[in-house]
Coordinates of C-alpha atoms in Angstrom, one line a residue:
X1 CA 0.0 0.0 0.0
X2 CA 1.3 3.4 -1.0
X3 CA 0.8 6.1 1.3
X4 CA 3.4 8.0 4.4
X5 CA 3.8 8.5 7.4
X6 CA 4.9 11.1 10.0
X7 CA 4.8 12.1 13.4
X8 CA 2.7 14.8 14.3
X9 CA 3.1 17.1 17.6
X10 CA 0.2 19.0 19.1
X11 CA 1.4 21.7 21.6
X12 CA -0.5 21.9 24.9
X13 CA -3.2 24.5 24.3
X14 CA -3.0 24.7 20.4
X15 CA -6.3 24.4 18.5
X16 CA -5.7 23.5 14.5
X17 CA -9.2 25.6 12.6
X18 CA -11.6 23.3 10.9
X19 CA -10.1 22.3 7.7
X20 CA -10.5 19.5 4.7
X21 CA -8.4 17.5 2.8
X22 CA -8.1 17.6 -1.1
X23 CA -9.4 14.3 -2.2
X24 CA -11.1 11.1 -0.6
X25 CA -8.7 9.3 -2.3
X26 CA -6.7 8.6 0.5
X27 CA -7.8 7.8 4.4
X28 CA -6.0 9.1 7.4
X29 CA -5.0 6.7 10.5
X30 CA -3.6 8.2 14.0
X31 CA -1.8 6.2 16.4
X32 CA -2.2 7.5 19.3
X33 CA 1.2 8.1 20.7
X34 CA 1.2 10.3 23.8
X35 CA -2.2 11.4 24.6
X36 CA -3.1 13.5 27.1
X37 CA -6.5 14.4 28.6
X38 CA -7.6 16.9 26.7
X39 CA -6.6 16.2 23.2
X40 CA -9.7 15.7 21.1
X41 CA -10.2 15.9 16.8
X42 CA -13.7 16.3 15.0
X43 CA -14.5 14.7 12.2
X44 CA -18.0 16.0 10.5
X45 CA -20.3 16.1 13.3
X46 CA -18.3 13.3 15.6
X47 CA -15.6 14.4 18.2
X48 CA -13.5 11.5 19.5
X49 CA -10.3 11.2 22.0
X50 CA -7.3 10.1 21.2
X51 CA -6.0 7.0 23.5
X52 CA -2.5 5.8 23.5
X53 CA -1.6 2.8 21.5
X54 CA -5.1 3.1 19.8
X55 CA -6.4 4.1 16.1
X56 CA -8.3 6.4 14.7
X57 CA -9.2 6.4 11.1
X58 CA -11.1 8.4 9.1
X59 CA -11.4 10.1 6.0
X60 CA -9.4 13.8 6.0
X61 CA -12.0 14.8 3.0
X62 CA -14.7 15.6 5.4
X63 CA -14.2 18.8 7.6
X64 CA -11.7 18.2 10.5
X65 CA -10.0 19.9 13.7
X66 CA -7.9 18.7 16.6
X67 CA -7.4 20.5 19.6
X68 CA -4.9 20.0 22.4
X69 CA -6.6 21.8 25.9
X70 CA -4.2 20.1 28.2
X71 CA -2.1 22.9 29.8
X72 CA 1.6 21.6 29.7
X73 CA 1.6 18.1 27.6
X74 CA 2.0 17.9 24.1
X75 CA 0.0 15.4 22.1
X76 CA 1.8 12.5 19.7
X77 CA 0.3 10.6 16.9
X78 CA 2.5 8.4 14.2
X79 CA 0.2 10.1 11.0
X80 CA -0.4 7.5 8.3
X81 CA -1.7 8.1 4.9
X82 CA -3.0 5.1 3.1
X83 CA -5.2 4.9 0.1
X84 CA -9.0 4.5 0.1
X85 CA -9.3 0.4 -0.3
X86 CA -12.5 1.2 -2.5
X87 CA -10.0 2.5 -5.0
X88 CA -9.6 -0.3 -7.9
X89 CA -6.5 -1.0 -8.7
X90 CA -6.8 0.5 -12.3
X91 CA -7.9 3.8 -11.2
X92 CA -5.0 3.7 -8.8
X93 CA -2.4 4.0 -11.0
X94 CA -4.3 7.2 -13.1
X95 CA -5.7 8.9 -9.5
X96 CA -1.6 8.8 -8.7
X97 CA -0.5 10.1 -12.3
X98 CA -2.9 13.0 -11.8
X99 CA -2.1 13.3 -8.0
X100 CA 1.6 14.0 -8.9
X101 CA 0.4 17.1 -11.5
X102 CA -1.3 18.8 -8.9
X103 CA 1.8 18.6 -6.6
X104 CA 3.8 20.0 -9.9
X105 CA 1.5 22.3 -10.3
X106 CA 1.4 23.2 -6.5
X107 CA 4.6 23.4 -5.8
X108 CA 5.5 25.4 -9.0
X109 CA 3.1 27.9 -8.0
X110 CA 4.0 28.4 -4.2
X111 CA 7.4 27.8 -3.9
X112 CA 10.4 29.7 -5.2
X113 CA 12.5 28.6 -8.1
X114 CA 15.9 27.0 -7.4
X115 CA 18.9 29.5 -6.8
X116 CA 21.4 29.3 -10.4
X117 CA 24.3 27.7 -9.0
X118 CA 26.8 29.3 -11.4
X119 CA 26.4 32.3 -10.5
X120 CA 29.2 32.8 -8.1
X121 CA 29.7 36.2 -6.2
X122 CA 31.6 38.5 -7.3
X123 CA 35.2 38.5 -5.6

């Protein structure tokens, strides 16, 4: 299964906005790590707690927020990205041709072009 994985640190008293993901192409899994009281995410209408060595899954499509009320203790989830199993395997391969153009055409529009190496300064 393609997909990644990260770990993802919520600071004691952070609250990430309501937000979506781009596609339902892929589904989102949390481990909880280190969990304090306190440390909640909403999916659509449900709110859940994290618990430690426990998984949450759920699709990032639908509107989403964590939030992290305890006062000193951060909040730790190993973040994986898998794709949707409903995906058949021929629309798999075209869904990740055109994922990669939009991270192209992403990336060529946000981030700043490479500095020209040969250009050296002047001495």
């Amino acid at each position: 299964v393609h997909g990644s994985h990260f770990f993802s640190r919520l600071a004691a008293g952070t609250h990430l906005e309501a937000h979506c993901g781009p596609s339902n192409y892929r589904l989102r899994c949390h481990l909880g790590l280190v969990v304090p009281a306190g440390a909640r995410i909403r999916v659509g209408e449900e709110v859940r707690e994290w618990r430690a060595g426990e998984c949450l899954v759920f699709d990032d499509s639908y509107e989403h927020e964590v939030w992290n009320r305890h006062p000193t203790d951060v909040r730790v989830v190993l973040l994986i990205r898998f794709w949707h199993p409903d995906i058949a395997p021929a629309k798999y391969a075209a869904t990740k041709r055109a994922m990669r153009r939009a991270v192209v055409r992403h990336r060529r529009n946000t981030c700043l072009p490479p500095l020209d190496v040969s250009l050296t300064p002047p001495s």
